Tab-separated table of C-alpha atoms in Angstrom:
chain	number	residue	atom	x	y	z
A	1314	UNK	CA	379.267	-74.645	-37.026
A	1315	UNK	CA	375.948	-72.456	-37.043
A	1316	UNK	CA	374.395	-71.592	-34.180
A	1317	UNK	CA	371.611	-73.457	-33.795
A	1318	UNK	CA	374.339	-76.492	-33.739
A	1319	UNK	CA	375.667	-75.080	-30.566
A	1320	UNK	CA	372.321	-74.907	-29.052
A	1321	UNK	CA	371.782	-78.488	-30.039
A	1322	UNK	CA	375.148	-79.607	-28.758
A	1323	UNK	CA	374.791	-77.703	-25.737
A	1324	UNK	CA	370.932	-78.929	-24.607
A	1325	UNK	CA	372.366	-82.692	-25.951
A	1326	UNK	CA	375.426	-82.576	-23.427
A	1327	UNK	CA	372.712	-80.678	-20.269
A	1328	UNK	CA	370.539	-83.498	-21.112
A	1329	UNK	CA	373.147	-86.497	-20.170
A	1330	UNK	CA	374.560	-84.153	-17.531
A	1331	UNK	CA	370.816	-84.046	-15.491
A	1332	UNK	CA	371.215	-87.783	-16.276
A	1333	UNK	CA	373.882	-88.365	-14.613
A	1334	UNK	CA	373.786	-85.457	-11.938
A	1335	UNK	CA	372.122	-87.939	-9.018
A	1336	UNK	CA	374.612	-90.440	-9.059
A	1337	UNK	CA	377.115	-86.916	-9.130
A	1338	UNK	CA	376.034	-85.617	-6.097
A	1339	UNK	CA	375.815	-89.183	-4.344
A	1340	UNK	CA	379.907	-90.120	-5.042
A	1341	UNK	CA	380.372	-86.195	-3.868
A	1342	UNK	CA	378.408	-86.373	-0.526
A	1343	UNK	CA	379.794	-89.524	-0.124
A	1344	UNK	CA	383.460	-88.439	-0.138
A	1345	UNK	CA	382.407	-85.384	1.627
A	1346	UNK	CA	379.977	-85.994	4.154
A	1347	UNK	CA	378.776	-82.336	2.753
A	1348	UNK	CA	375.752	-81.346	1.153
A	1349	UNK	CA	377.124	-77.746	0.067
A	1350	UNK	CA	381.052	-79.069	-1.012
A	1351	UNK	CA	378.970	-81.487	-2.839
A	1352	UNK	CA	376.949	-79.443	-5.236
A	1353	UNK	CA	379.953	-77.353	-5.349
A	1354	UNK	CA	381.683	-80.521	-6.741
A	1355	UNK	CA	378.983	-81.321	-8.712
A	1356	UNK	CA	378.708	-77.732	-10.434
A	1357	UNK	CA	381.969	-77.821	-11.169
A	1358	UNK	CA	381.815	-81.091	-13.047
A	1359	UNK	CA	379.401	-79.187	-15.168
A	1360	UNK	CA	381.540	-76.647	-15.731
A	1361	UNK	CA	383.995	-78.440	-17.049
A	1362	UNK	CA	381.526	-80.710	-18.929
A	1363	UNK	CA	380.748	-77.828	-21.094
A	1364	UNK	CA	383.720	-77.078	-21.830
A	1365	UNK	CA	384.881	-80.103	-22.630
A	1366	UNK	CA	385.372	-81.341	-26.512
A	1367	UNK	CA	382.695	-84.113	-26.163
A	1368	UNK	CA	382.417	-85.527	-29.583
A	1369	UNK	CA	385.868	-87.678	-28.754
A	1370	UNK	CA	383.231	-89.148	-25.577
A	1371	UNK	CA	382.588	-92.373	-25.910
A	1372	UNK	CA	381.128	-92.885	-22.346
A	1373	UNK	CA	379.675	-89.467	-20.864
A	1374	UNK	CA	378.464	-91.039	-17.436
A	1375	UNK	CA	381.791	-92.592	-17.063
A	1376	UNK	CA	383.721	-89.415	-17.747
A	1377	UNK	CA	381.535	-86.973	-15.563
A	1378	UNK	CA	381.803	-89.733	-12.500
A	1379	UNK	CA	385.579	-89.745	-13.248
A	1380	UNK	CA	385.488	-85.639	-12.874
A	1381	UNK	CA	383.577	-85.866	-9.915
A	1382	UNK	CA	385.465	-88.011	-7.798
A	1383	UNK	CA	388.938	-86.649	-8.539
A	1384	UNK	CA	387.386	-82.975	-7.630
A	1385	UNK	CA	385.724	-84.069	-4.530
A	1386	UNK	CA	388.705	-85.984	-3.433
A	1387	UNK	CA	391.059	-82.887	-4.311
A	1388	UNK	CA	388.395	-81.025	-2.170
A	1389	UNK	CA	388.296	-83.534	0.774
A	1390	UNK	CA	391.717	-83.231	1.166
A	1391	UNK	CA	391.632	-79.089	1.592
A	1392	UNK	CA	388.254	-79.910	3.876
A	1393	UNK	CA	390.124	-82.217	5.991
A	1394	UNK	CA	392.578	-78.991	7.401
A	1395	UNK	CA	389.460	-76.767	7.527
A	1396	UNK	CA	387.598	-79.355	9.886
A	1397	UNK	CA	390.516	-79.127	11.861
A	1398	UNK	CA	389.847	-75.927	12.935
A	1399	UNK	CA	386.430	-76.699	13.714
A	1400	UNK	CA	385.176	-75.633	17.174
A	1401	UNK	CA	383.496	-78.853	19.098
A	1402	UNK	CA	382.910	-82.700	16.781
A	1403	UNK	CA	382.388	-81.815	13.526
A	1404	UNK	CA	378.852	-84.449	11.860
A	1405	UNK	CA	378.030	-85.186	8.224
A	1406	UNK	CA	375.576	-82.822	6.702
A	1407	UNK	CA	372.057	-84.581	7.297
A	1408	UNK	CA	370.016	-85.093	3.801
A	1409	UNK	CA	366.461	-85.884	2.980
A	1410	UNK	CA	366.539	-89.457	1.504
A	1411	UNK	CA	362.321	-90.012	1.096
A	1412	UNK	CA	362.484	-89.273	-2.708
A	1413	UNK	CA	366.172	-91.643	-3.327
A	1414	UNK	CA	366.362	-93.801	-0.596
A	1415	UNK	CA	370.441	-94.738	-2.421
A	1416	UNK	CA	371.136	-91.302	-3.191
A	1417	UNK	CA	372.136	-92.105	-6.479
A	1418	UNK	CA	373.483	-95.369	-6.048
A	1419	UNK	CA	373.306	-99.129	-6.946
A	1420	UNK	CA	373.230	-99.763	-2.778
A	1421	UNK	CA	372.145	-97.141	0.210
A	1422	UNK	CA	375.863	-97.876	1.276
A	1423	UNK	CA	378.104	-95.693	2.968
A	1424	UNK	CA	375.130	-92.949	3.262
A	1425	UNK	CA	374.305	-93.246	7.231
A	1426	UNK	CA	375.792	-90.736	9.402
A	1427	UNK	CA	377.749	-93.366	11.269
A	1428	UNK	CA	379.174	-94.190	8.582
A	1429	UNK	CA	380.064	-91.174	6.717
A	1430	UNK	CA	381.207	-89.873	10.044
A	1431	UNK	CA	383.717	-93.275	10.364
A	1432	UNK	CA	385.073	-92.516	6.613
A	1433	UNK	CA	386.399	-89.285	8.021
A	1434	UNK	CA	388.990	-91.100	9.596
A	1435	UNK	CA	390.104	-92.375	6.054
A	1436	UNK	CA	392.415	-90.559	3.974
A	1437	UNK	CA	389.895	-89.286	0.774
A	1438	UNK	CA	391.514	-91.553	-1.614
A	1439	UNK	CA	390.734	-94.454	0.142
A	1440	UNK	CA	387.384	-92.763	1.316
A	1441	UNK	CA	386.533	-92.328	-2.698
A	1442	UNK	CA	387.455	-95.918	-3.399
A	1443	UNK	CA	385.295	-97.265	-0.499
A	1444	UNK	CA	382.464	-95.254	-2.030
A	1445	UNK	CA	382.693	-96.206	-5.581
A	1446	UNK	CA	382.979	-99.869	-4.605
A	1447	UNK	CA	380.630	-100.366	-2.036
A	1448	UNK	CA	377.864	-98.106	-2.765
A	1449	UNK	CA	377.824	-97.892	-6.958
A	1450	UNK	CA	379.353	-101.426	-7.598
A	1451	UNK	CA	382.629	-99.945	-9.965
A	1452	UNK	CA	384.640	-102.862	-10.841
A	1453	UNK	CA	387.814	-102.423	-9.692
A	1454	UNK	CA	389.486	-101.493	-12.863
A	1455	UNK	CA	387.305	-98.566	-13.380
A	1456	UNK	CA	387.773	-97.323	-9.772
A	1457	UNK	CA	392.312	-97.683	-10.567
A	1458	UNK	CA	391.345	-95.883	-13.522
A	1459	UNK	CA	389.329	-92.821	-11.617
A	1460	UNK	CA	391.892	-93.271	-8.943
A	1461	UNK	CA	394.935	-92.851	-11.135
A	1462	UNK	CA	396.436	-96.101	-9.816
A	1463	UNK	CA	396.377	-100.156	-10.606
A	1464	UNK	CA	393.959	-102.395	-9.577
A	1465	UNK	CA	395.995	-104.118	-7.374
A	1466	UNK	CA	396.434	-100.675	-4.975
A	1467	UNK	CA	393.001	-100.159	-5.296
A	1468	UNK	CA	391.761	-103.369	-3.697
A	1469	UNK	CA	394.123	-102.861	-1.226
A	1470	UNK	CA	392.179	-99.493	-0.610
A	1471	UNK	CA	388.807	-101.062	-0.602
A	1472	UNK	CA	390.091	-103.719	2.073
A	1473	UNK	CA	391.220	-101.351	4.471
A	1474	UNK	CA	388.606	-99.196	4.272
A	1475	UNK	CA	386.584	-102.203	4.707
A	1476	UNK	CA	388.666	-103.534	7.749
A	1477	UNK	CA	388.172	-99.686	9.409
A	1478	UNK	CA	384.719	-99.824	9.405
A	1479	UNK	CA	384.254	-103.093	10.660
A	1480	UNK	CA	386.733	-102.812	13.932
A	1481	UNK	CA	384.918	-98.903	14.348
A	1482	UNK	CA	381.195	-99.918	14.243
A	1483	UNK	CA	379.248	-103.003	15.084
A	1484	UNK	CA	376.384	-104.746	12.862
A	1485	UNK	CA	373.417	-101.967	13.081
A	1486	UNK	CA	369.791	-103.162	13.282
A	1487	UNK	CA	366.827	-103.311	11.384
A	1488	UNK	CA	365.137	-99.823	11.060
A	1489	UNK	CA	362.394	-100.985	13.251
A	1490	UNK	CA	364.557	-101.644	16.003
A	1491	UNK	CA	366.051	-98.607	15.347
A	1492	UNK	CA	363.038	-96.673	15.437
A	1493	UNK	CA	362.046	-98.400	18.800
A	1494	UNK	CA	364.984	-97.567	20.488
A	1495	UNK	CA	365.250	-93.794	19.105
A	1496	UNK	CA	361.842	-93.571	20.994
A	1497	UNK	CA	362.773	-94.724	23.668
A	1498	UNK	CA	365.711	-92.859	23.944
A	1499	UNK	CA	364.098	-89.550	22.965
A	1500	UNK	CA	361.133	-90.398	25.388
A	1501	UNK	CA	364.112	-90.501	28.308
A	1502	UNK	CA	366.140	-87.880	27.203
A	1503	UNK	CA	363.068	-85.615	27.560
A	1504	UNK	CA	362.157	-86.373	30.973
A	1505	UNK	CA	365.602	-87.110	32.482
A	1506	UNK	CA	364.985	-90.447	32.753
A	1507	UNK	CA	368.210	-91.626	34.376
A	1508	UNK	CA	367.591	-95.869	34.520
A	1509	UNK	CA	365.706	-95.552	31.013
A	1510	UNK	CA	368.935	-93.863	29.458
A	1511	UNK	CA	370.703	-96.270	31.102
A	1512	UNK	CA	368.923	-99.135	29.991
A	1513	UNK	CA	368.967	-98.211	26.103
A	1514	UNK	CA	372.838	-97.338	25.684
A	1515	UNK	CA	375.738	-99.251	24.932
A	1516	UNK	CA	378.615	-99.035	27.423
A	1517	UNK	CA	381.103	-97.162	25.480
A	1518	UNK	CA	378.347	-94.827	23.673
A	1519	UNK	CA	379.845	-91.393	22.418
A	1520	UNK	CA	377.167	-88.492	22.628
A	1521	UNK	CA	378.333	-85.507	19.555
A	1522	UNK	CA	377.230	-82.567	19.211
A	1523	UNK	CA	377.837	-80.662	16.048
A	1524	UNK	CA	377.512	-76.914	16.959
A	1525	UNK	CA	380.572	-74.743	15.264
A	1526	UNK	CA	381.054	-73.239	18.733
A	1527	UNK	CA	377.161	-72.419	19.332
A	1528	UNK	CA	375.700	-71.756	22.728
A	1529	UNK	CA	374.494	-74.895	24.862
A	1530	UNK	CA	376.614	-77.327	22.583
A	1531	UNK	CA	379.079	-79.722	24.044
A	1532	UNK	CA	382.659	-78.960	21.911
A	1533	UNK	CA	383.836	-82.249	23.228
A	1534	UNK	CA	382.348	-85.986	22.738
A	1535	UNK	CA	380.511	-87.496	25.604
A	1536	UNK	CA	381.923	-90.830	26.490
A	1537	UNK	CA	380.750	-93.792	28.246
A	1538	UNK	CA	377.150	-94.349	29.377
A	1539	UNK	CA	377.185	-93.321	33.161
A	1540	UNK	CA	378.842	-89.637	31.547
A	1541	UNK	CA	376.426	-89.910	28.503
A	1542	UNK	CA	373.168	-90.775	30.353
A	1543	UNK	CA	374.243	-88.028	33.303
A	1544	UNK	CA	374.633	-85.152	30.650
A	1545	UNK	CA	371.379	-85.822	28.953
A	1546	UNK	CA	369.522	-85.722	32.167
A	1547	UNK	CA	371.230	-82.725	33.510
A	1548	UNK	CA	370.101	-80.707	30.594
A	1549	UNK	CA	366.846	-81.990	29.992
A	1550	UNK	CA	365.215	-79.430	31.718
A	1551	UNK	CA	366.586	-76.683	30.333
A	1552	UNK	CA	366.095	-78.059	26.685
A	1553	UNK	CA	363.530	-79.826	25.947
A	1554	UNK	CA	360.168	-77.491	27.237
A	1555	UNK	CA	360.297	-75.266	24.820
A	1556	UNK	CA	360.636	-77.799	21.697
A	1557	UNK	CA	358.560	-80.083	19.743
A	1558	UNK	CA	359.343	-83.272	18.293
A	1559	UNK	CA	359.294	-84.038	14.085
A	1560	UNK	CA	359.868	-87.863	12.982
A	1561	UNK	CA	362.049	-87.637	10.155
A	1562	UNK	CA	364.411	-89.197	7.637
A	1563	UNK	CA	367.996	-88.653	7.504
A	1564	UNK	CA	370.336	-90.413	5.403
A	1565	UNK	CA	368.231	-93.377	4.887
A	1566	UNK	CA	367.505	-93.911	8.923
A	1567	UNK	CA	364.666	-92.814	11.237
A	1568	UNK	CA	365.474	-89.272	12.806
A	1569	UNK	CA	363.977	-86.973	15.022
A	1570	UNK	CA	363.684	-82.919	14.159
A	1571	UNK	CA	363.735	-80.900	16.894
A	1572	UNK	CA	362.231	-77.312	16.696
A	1573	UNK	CA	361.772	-74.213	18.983
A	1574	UNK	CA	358.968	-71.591	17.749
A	1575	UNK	CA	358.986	-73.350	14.951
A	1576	UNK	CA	362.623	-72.737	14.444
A	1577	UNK	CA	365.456	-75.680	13.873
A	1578	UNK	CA	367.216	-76.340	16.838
A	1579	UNK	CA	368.572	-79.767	16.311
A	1580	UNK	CA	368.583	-82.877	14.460
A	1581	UNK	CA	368.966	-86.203	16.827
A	1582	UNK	CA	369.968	-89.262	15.132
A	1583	UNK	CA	371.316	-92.356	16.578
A	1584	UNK	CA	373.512	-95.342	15.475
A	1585	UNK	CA	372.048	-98.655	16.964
A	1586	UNK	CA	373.632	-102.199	17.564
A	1587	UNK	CA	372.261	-105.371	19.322
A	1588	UNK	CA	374.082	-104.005	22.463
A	1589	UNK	CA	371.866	-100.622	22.374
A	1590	UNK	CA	372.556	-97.141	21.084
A	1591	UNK	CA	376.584	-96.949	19.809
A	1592	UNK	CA	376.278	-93.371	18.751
A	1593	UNK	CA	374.317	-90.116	20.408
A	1594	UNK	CA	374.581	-87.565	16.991
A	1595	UNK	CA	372.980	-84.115	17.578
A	1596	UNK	CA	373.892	-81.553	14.246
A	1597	UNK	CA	373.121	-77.980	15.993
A	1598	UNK	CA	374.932	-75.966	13.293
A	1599	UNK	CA	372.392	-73.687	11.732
A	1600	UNK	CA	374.277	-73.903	8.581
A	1601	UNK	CA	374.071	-77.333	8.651
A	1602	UNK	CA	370.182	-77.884	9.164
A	1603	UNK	CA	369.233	-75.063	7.636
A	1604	UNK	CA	369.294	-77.024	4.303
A	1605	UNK	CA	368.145	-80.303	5.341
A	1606	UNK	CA	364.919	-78.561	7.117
A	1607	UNK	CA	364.648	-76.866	3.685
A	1608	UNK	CA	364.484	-80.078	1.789
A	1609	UNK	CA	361.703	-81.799	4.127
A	1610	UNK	CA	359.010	-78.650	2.357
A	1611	UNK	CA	359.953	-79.067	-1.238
């Protein structure tokens, strides 16, 4: 084969890769609840994409989402022990959703923090066939066939998964709700507002903060809403005077950026039900929002 056949092969098989690459990176996140593991993942794929004899191909999407998931879930599985040794509640990495609202996907499904952060609890197999059901709309063949099982194990996956969710989180509201009651929160937790707190949080509310061990952030979940609305007025004074205050997206929900000297400092997002504010999620880790902030200038 002359050269110039290479070239051609090779810019043929980077064209269907950047084809496929968003709905890549969405089953990786997914799986991960990891912006960097996912590109890794996702990298990888394209690795072995090049190196792969493609003319026997029939279906190249089908094939690179295959390689995906099985890498991401053999990389879940090694993240899973690494989170372990985590110092404080470990949070989904935050990502810009303005410019794909699905991430990738058929449905904006299993991309809220809440959620992501629930599908830790799931082993990654079951994580990975949650995903590729719920939020790209694989029949169930094609997910036993990624999966390396029959279809019969794999709906059994899907329906547990399914079940998880549902007993773990409540029906969330409408984003304008949302939004209301993020303001209202955030509005409170600035000035201390004890009764306001109060008033806008469920009575079992956790409060995370994701921090890797950083200064000022909790290493243990804040439960209940007398502890939860207590905390966030004890510290308001000492937080919030220096900051300002960015509306943003995250994960295809209203968000709030918080900066210091126009440094990241935090990223506050909340998971809302009819009963009030479920979920408190604050991702401190520099490593963590250093990307996210990155995306919100591109």
């Amino acid at each position: 084969m002359r050269a110039e056949d290479d070239k051609g092969s090779l810019d043929r098989a980077a064209e269907r890769f950047m084809a496929a690459r968003p709905q890549l990176f969405g089953i990786a996140y997914r799986i991960l609840g990891s912006v960097v593991e996912a590109e890794d993942v996702v990298q990888e794929a394209w690795v072995r994409w090049q190196n792969t004899d493609r003319a026997g191909i029939r279906e190249p999407a089908a094939f690179l989402a295959t390689v995906t998931s099985r890498l991401a879930i053999n990389l879940a599985q090694s993240a899973r022990m690494r989170r372990e040794s985590y110092t404080g509640p470990w949070l989904p990495e935050p990502v810009d959703t303005r410019a794909d609202p699905q991430l990738g996907a058929e449905r904006a499904e299993a991309l809220d923090l809440a959620v992501l952060l629930l599908l830790e609890k799931l082993n990654p197999v079951e994580r990975a066939a949650y995903v590729l059901r719920e939020a790209f709309d694989y029949p169930y063949k094609r997910i036993a066939d990624i999966l390396e099982t029959n279809e019969a194990h794999t709906r059994q996956l899907v329906t547990r998964a399914r079940k998880h969710l549902t007993a773990e989180r409540r029906q969330p509201v409408g984003d304008g709700v949302h939004r209301r009651l993020l303001k209202v929160f955030l509005d409170a937790a600035r000035t201390g507002s004890l009764a306001v707190l109060e008033g806008v949080l469920a009575d079992d509310v956790v409060s995370y903060t994701d921090g890797n061990g950083m200064r000022g952030a909790s290493r243990i979940p804040v439960v209940g809403r007398p502890r939860v609305s207590k905390y966030l007025a004890a510290f308001a004074p000492r937080f919030w005077p220096p900051t300002q205050v960015r509306w943003v997206e995250a994960n295809g929900r209203p968000a709030v950026l918080v900066t210091a000297g126009g440094d990241p400092v935090a990223l506050l997002s909340v998971d809302v039900s009819a009963r009030g504010i479920e979920r408190v999620m604050w991702v401190m880790n520099p490593d963590k929002l250093a990307p996210y902030v990155a995306s919100l200038t591109d």
